[in-house]
mmCIF file with all atom_site columns, C-alpha atoms in Angstrom:
data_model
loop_
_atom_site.group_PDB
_atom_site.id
_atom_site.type_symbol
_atom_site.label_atom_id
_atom_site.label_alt_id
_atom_site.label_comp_id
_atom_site.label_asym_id
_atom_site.label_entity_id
_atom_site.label_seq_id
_atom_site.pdbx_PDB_ins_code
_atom_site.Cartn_x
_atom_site.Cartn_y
_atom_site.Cartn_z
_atom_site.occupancy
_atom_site.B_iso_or_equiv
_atom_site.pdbx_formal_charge
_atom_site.auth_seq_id
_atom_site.auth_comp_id
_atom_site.auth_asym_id
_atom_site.auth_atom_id
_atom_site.pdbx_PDB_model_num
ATOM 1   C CA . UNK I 1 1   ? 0.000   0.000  0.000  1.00 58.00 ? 22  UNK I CA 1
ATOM 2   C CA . UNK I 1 2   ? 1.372   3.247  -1.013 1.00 76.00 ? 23  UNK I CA 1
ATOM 3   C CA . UNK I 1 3   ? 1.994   5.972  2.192  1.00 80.00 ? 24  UNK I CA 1
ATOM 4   C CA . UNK I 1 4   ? 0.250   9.577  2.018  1.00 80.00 ? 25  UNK I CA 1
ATOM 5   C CA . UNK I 1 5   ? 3.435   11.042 2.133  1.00 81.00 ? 26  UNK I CA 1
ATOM 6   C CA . UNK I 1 6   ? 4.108   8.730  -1.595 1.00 81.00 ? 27  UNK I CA 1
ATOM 7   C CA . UNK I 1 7   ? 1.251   10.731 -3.446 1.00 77.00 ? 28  UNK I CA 1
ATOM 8   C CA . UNK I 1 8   ? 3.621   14.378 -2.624 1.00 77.00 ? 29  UNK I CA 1
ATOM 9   C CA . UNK I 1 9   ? 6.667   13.033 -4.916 1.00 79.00 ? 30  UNK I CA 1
ATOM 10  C CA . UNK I 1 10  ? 7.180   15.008 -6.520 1.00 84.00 ? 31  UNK I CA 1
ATOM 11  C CA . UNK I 1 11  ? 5.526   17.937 -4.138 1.00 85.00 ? 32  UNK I CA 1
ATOM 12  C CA . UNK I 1 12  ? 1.986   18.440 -6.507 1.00 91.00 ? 33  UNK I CA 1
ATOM 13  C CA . UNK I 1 13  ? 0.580   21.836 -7.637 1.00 95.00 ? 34  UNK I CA 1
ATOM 14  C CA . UNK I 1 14  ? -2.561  22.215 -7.388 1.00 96.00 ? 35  UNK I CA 1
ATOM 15  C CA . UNK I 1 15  ? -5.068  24.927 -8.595 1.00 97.00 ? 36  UNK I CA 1
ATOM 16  C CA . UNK I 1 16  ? -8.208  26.871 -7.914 1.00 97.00 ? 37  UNK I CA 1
ATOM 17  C CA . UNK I 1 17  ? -10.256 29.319 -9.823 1.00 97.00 ? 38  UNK I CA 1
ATOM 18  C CA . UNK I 1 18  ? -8.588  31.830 -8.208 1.00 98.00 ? 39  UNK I CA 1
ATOM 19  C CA . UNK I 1 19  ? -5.193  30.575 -6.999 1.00 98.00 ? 40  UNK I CA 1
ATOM 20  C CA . UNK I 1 20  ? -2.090  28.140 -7.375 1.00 98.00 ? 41  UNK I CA 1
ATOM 21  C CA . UNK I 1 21  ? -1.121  26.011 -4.513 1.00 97.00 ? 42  UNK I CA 1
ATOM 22  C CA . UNK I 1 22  ? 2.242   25.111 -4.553 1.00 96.00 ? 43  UNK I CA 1
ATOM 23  C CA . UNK I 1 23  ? 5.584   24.455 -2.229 1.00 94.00 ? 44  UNK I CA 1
ATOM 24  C CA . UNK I 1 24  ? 6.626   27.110 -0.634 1.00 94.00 ? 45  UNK I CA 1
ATOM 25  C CA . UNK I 1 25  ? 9.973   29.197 -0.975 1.00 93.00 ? 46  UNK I CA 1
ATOM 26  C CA . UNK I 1 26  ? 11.958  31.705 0.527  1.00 92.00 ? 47  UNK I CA 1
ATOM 27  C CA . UNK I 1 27  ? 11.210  34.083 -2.012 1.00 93.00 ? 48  UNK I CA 1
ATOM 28  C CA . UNK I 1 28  ? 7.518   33.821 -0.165 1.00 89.00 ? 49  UNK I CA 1
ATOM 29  C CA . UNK I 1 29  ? 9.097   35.904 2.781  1.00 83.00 ? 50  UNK I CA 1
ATOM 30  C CA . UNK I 1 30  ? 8.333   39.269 2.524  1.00 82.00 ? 51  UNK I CA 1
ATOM 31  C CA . UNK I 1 31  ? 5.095   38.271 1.879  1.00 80.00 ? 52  UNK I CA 1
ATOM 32  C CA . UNK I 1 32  ? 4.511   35.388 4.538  1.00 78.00 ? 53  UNK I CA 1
ATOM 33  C CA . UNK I 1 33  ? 1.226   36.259 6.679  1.00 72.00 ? 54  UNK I CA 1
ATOM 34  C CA . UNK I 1 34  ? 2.456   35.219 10.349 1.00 71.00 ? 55  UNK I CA 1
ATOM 35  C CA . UNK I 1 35  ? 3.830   38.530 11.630 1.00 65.00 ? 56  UNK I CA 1
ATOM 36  C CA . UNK I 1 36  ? -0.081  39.917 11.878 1.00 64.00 ? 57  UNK I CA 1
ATOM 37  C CA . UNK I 1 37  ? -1.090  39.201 15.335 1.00 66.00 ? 58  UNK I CA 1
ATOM 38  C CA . UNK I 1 38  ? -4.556  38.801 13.891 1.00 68.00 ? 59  UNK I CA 1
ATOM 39  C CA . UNK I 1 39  ? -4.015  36.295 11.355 1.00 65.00 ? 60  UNK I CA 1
ATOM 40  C CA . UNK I 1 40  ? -2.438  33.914 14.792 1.00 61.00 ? 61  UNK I CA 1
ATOM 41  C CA . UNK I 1 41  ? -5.210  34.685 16.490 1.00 65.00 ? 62  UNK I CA 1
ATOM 42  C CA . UNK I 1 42  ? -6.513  31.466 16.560 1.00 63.00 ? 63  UNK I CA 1
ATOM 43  C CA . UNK I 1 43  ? -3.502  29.535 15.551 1.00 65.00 ? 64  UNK I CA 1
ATOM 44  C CA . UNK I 1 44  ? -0.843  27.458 17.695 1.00 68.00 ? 65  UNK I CA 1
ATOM 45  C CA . UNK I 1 45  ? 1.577   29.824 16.897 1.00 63.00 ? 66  UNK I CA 1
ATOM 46  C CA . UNK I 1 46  ? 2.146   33.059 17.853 1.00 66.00 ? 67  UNK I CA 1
ATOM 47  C CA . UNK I 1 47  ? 2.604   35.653 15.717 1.00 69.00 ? 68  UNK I CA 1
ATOM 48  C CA . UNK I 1 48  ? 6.185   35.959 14.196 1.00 75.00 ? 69  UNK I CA 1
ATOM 49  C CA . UNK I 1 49  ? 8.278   38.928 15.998 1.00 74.00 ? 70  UNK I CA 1
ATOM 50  C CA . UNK I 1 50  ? 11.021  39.295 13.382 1.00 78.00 ? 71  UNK I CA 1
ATOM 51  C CA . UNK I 1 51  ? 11.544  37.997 9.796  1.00 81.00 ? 72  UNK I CA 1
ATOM 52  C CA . UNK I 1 52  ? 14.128  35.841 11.213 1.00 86.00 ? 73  UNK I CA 1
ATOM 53  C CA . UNK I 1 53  ? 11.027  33.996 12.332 1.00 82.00 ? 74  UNK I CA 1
ATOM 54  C CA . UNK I 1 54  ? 9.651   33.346 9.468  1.00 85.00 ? 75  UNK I CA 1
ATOM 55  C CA . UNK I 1 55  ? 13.158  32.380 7.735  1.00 89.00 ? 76  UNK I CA 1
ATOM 56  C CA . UNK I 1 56  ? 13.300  29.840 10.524 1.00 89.00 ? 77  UNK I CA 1
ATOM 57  C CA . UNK I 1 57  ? 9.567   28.731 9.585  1.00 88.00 ? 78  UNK I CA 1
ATOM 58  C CA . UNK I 1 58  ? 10.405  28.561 6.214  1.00 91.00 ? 79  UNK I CA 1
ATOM 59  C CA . UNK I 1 59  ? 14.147  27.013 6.973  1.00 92.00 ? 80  UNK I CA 1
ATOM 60  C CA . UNK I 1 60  ? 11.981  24.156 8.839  1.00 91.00 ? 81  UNK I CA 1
ATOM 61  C CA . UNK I 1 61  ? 9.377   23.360 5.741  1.00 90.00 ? 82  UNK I CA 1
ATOM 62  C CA . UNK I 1 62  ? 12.436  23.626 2.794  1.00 90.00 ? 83  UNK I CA 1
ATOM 63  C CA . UNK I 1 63  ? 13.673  20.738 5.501  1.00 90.00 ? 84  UNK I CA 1
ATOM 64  C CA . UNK I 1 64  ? 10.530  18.929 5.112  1.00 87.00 ? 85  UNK I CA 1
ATOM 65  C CA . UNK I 1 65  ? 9.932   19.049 1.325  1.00 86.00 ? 86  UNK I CA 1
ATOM 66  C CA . UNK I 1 66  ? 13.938  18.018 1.004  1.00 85.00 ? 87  UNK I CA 1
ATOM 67  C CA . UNK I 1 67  ? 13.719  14.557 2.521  1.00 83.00 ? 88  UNK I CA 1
ATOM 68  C CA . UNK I 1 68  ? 9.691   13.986 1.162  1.00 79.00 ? 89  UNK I CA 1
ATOM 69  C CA . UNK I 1 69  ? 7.745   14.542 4.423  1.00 80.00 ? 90  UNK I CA 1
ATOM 70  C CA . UNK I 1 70  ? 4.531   16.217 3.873  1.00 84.00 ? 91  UNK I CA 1
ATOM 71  C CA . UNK I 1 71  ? 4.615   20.343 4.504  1.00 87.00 ? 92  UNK I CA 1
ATOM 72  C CA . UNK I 1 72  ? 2.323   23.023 3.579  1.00 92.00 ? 93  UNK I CA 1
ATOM 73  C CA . UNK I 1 73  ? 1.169   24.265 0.176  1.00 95.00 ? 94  UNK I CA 1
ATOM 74  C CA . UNK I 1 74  ? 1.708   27.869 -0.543 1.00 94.00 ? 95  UNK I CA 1
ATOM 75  C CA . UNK I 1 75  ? -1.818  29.569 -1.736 1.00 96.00 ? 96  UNK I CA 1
ATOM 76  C CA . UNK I 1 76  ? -0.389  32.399 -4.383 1.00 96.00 ? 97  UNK I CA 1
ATOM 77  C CA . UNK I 1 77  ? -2.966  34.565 -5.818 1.00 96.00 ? 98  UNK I CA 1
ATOM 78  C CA . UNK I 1 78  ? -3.334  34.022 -9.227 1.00 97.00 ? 99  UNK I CA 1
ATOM 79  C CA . UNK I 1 79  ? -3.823  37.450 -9.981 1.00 96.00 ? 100 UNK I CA 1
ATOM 80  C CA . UNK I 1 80  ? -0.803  39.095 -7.669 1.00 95.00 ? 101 UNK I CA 1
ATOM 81  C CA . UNK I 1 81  ? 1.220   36.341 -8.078 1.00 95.00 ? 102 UNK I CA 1
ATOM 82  C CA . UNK I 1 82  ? 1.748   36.701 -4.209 1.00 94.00 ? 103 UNK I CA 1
ATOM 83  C CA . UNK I 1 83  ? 1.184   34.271 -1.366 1.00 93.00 ? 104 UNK I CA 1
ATOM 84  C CA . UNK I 1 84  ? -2.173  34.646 1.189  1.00 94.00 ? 105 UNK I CA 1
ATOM 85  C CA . UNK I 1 85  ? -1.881  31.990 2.939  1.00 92.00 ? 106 UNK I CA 1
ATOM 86  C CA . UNK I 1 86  ? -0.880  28.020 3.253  1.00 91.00 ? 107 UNK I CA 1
ATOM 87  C CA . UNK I 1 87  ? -2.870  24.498 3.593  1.00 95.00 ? 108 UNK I CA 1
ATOM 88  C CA . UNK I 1 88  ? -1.556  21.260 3.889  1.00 92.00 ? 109 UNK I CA 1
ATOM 89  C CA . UNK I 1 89  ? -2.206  17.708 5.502  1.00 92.00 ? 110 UNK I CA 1
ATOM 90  C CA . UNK I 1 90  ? -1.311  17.112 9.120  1.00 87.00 ? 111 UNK I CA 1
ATOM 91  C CA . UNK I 1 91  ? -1.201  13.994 11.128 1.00 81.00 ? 112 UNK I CA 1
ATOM 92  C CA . UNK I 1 92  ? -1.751  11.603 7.955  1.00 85.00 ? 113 UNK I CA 1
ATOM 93  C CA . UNK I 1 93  ? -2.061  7.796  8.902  1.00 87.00 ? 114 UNK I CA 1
ATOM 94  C CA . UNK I 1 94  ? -1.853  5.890  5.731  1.00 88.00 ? 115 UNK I CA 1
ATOM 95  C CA . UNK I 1 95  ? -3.012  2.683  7.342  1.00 90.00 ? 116 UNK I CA 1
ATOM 96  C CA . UNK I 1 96  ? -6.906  4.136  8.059  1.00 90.00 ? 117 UNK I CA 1
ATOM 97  C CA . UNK I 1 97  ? -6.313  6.680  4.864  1.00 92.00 ? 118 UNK I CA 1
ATOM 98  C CA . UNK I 1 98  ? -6.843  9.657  7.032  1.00 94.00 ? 119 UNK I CA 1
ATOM 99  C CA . UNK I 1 99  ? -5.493  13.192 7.097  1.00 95.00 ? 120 UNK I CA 1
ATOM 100 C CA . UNK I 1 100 ? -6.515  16.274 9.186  1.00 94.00 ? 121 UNK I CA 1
ATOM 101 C CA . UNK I 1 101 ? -6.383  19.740 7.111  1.00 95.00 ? 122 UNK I CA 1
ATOM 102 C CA . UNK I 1 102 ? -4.327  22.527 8.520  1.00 92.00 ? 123 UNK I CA 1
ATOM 103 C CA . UNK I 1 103 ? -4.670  26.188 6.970  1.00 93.00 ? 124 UNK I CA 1
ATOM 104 C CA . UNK I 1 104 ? -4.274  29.677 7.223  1.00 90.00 ? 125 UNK I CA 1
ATOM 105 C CA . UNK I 1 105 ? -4.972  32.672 5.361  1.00 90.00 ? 126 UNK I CA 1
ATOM 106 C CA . UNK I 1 106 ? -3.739  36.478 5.430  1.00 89.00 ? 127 UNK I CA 1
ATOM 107 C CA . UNK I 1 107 ? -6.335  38.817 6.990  1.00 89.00 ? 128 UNK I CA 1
ATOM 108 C CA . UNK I 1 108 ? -6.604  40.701 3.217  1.00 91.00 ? 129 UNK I CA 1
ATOM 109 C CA . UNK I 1 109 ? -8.230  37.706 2.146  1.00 92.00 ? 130 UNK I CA 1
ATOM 110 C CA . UNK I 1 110 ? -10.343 37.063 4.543  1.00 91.00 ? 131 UNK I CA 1
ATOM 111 C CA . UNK I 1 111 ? -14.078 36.701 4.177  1.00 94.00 ? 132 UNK I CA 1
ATOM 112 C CA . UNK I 1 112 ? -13.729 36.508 0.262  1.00 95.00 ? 133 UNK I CA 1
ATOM 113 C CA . UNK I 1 113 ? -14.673 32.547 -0.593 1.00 96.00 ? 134 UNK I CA 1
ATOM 114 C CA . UNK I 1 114 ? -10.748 32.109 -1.157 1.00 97.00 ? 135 UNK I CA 1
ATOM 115 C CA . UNK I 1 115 ? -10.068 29.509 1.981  1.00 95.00 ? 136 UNK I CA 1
ATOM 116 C CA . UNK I 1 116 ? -13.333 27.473 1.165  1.00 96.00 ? 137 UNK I CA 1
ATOM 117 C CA . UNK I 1 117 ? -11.935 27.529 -2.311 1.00 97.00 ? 138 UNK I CA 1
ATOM 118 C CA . UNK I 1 118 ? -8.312  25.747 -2.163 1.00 97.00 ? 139 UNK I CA 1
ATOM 119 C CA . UNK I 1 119 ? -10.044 23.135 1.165  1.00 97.00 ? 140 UNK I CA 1
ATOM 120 C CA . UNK I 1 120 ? -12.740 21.916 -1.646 1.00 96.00 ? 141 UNK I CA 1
ATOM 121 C CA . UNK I 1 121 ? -9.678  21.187 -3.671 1.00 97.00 ? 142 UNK I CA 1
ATOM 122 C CA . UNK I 1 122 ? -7.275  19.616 -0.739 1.00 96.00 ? 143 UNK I CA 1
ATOM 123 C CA . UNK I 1 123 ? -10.441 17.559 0.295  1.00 96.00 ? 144 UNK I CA 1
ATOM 124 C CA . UNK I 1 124 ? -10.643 17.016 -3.353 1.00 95.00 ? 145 UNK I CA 1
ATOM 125 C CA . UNK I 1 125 ? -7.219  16.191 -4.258 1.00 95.00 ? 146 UNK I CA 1
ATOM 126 C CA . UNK I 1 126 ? -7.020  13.712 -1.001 1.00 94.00 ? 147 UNK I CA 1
ATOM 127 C CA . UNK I 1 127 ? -10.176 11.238 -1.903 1.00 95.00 ? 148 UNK I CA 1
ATOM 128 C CA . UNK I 1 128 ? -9.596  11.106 -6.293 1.00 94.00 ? 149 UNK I CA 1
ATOM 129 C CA . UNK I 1 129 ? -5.896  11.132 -6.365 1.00 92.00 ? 150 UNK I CA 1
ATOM 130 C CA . UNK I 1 130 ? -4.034  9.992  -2.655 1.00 92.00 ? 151 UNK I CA 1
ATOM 131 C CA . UNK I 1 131 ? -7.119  7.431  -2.129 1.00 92.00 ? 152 UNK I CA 1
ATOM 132 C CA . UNK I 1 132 ? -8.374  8.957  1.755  1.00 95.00 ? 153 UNK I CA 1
ATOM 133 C CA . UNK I 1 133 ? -11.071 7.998  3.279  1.00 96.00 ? 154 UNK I CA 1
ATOM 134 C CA . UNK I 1 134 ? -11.691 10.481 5.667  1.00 97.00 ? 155 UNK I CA 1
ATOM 135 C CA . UNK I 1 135 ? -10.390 14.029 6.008  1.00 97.00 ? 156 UNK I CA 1
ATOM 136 C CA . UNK I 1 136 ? -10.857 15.842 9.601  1.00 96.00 ? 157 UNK I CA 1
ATOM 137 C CA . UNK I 1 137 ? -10.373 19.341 10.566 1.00 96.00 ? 158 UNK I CA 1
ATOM 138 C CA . UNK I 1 138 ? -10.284 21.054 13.961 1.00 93.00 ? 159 UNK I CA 1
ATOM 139 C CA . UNK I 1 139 ? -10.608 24.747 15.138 1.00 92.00 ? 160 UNK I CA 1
ATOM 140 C CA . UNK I 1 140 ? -11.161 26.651 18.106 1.00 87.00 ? 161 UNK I CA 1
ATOM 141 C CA . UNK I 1 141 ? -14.501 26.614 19.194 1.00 92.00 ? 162 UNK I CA 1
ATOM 142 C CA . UNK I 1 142 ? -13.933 30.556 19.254 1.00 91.00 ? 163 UNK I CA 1
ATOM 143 C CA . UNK I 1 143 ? -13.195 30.558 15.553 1.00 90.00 ? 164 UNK I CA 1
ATOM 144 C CA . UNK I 1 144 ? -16.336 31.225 13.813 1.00 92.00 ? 165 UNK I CA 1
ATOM 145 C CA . UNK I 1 145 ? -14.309 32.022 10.602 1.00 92.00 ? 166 UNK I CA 1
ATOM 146 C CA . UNK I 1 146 ? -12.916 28.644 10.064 1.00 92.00 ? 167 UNK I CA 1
ATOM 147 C CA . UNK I 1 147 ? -16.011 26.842 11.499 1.00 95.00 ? 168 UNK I CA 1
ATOM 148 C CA . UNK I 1 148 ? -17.687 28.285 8.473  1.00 96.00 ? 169 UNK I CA 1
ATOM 149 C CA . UNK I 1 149 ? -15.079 27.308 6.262  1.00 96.00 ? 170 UNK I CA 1
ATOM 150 C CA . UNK I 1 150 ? -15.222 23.695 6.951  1.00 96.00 ? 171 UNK I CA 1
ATOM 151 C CA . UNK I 1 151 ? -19.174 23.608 6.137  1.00 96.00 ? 172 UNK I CA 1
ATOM 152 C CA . UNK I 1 152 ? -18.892 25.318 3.071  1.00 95.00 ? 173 UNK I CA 1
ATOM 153 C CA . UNK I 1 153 ? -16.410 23.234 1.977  1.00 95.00 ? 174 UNK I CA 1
ATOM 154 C CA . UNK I 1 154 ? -18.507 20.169 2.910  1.00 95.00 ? 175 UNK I CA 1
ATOM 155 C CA . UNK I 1 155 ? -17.205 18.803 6.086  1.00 96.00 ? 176 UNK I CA 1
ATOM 156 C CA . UNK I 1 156 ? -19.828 17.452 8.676  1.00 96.00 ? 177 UNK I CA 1
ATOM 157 C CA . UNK I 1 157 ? -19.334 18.956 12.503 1.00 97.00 ? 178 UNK I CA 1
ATOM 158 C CA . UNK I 1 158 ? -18.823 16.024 14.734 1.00 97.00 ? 179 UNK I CA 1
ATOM 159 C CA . UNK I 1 159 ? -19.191 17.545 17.738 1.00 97.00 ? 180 UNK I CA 1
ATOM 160 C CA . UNK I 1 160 ? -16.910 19.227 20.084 1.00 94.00 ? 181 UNK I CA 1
ATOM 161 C CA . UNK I 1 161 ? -13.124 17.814 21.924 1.00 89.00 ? 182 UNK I CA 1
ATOM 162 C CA . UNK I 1 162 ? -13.407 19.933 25.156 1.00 94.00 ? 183 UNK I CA 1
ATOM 163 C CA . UNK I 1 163 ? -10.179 20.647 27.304 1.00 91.00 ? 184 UNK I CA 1
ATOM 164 C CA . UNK I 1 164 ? -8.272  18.935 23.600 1.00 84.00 ? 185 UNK I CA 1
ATOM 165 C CA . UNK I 1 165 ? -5.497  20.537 23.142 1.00 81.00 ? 186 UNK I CA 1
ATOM 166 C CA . UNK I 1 166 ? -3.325  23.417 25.293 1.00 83.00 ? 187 UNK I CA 1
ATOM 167 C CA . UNK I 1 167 ? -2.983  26.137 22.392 1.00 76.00 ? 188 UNK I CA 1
ATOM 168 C CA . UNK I 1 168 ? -0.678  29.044 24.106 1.00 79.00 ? 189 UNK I CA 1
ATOM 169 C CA . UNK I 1 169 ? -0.482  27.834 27.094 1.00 81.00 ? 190 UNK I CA 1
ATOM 170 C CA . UNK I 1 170 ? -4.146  27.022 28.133 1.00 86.00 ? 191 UNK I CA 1
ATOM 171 C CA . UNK I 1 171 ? -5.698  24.120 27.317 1.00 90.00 ? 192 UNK I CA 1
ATOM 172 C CA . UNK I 1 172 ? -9.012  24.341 24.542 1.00 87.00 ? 193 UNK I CA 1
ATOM 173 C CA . UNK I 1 173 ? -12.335 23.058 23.147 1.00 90.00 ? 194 UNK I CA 1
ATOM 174 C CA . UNK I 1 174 ? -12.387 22.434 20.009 1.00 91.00 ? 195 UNK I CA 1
ATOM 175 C CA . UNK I 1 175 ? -14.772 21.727 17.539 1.00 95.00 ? 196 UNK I CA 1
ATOM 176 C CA . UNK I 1 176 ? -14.173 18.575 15.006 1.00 96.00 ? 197 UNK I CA 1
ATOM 177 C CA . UNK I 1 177 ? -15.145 18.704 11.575 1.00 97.00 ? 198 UNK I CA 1
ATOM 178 C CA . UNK I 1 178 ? -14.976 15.869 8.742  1.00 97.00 ? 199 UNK I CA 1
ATOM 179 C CA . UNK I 1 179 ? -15.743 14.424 5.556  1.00 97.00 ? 200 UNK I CA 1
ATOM 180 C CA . UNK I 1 180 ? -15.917 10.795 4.436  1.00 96.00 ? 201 UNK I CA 1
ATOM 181 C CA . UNK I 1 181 ? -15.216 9.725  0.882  1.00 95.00 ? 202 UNK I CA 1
ATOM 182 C CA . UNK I 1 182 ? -18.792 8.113  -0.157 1.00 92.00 ? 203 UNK I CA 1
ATOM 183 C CA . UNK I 1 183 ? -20.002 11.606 1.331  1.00 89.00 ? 204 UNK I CA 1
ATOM 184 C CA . UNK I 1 184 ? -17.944 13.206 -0.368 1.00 88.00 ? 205 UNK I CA 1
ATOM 185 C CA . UNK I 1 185 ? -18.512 11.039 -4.079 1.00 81.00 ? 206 UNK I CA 1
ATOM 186 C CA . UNK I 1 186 ? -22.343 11.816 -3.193 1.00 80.00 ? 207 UNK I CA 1
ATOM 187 C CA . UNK I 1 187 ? -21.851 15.274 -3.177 1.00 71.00 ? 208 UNK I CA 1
ATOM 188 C CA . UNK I 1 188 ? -20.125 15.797 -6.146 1.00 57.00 ? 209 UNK I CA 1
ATOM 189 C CA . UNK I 1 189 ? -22.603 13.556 -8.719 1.00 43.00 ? 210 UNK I CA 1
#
């Protein structure tokens, strides 16, 4: 059985109406969308303090796509040719053909269809071409933004994971969100 990590060699670009999602780079720096305290908000991370950050962010996923582990698409606008954000695949298990969607978007973007847009593709991507199952998503029960996200894309709230996970330093509900493949294949005919 091939691995999830198999189906990114070579690293696949992928596109939307509106943008191209593809690796990363460091030319993506000046434009890289975690120095906005806003945009962290509701992330693990905290907002980058320096660019040296984000160089170390970015030294970290060139390390990734060198040796084939999975790491984050880079959303470029189509139209700018600049990056708004990333996606990617978190905590794959191959065995029960499962992945859990990561994303995150620069505030300029926000509330403009463009998230819902590339995780239709990711979700779609992950059941026609890597062969998953099921693809899960979580966010803060606090994040409205991404909650709607997930059902516009399709995903099914599951219900919520209190006390889950300790995002800077406290520990959080969060709400679960996921899509099944023959949900999915019903969907789309």
């Amino acid at each position: 059985m091939k691995t999830i990590e198999s189906f990114l060699e070579p690293f696949p670009v992928l596109e939307t109406e509106r943008t191209i999602l593809r690796p990363l780079t460091y030319d993506d720096l000046d434009d890289m969308y975690c120095v906005v305290p806003a945009v962290s908000e509701f992330t693990t991370w905290d907002a980058h303090q320096s660019k040296e950050d984000t160089k170390a962010f970015l030294d970290f996923v060139m390390s990734r796509y060198d040796v084939n582990l999975i790491g984050p698409w880079g959303i470029e606008d189509k139209h700018t040719k600049r990056l708004i954000g990333s996606c990617n695949y978190l905590g794959c298990d191959s065995d029960n053909r499962r992945v859990e969607l990561g994303y995150v978007l620069s505030d300029q973007y926000w509330n403009q269809g463009y998230m819902t847009e590339v995780v239709k593709r990711i979700i779609q991507f992950g059941f026609d071409e890597v062969g998953l199952e099921r693809i899960q998503a979580q966010c803060l029960v606090k994040n409205t933004g991404s909650a709607k996200v997930l059902e516009k894309a399709g995903m099914q709230f599951e219900g919520v994971l209190r006390k889950y996970m300790k995002v800077k330093n406290e520990l959080q509900d969060l709400k679960m969100y996921a899509i099944v493949k023959e949900d999915f294949n019903t969907c789309v005919k």
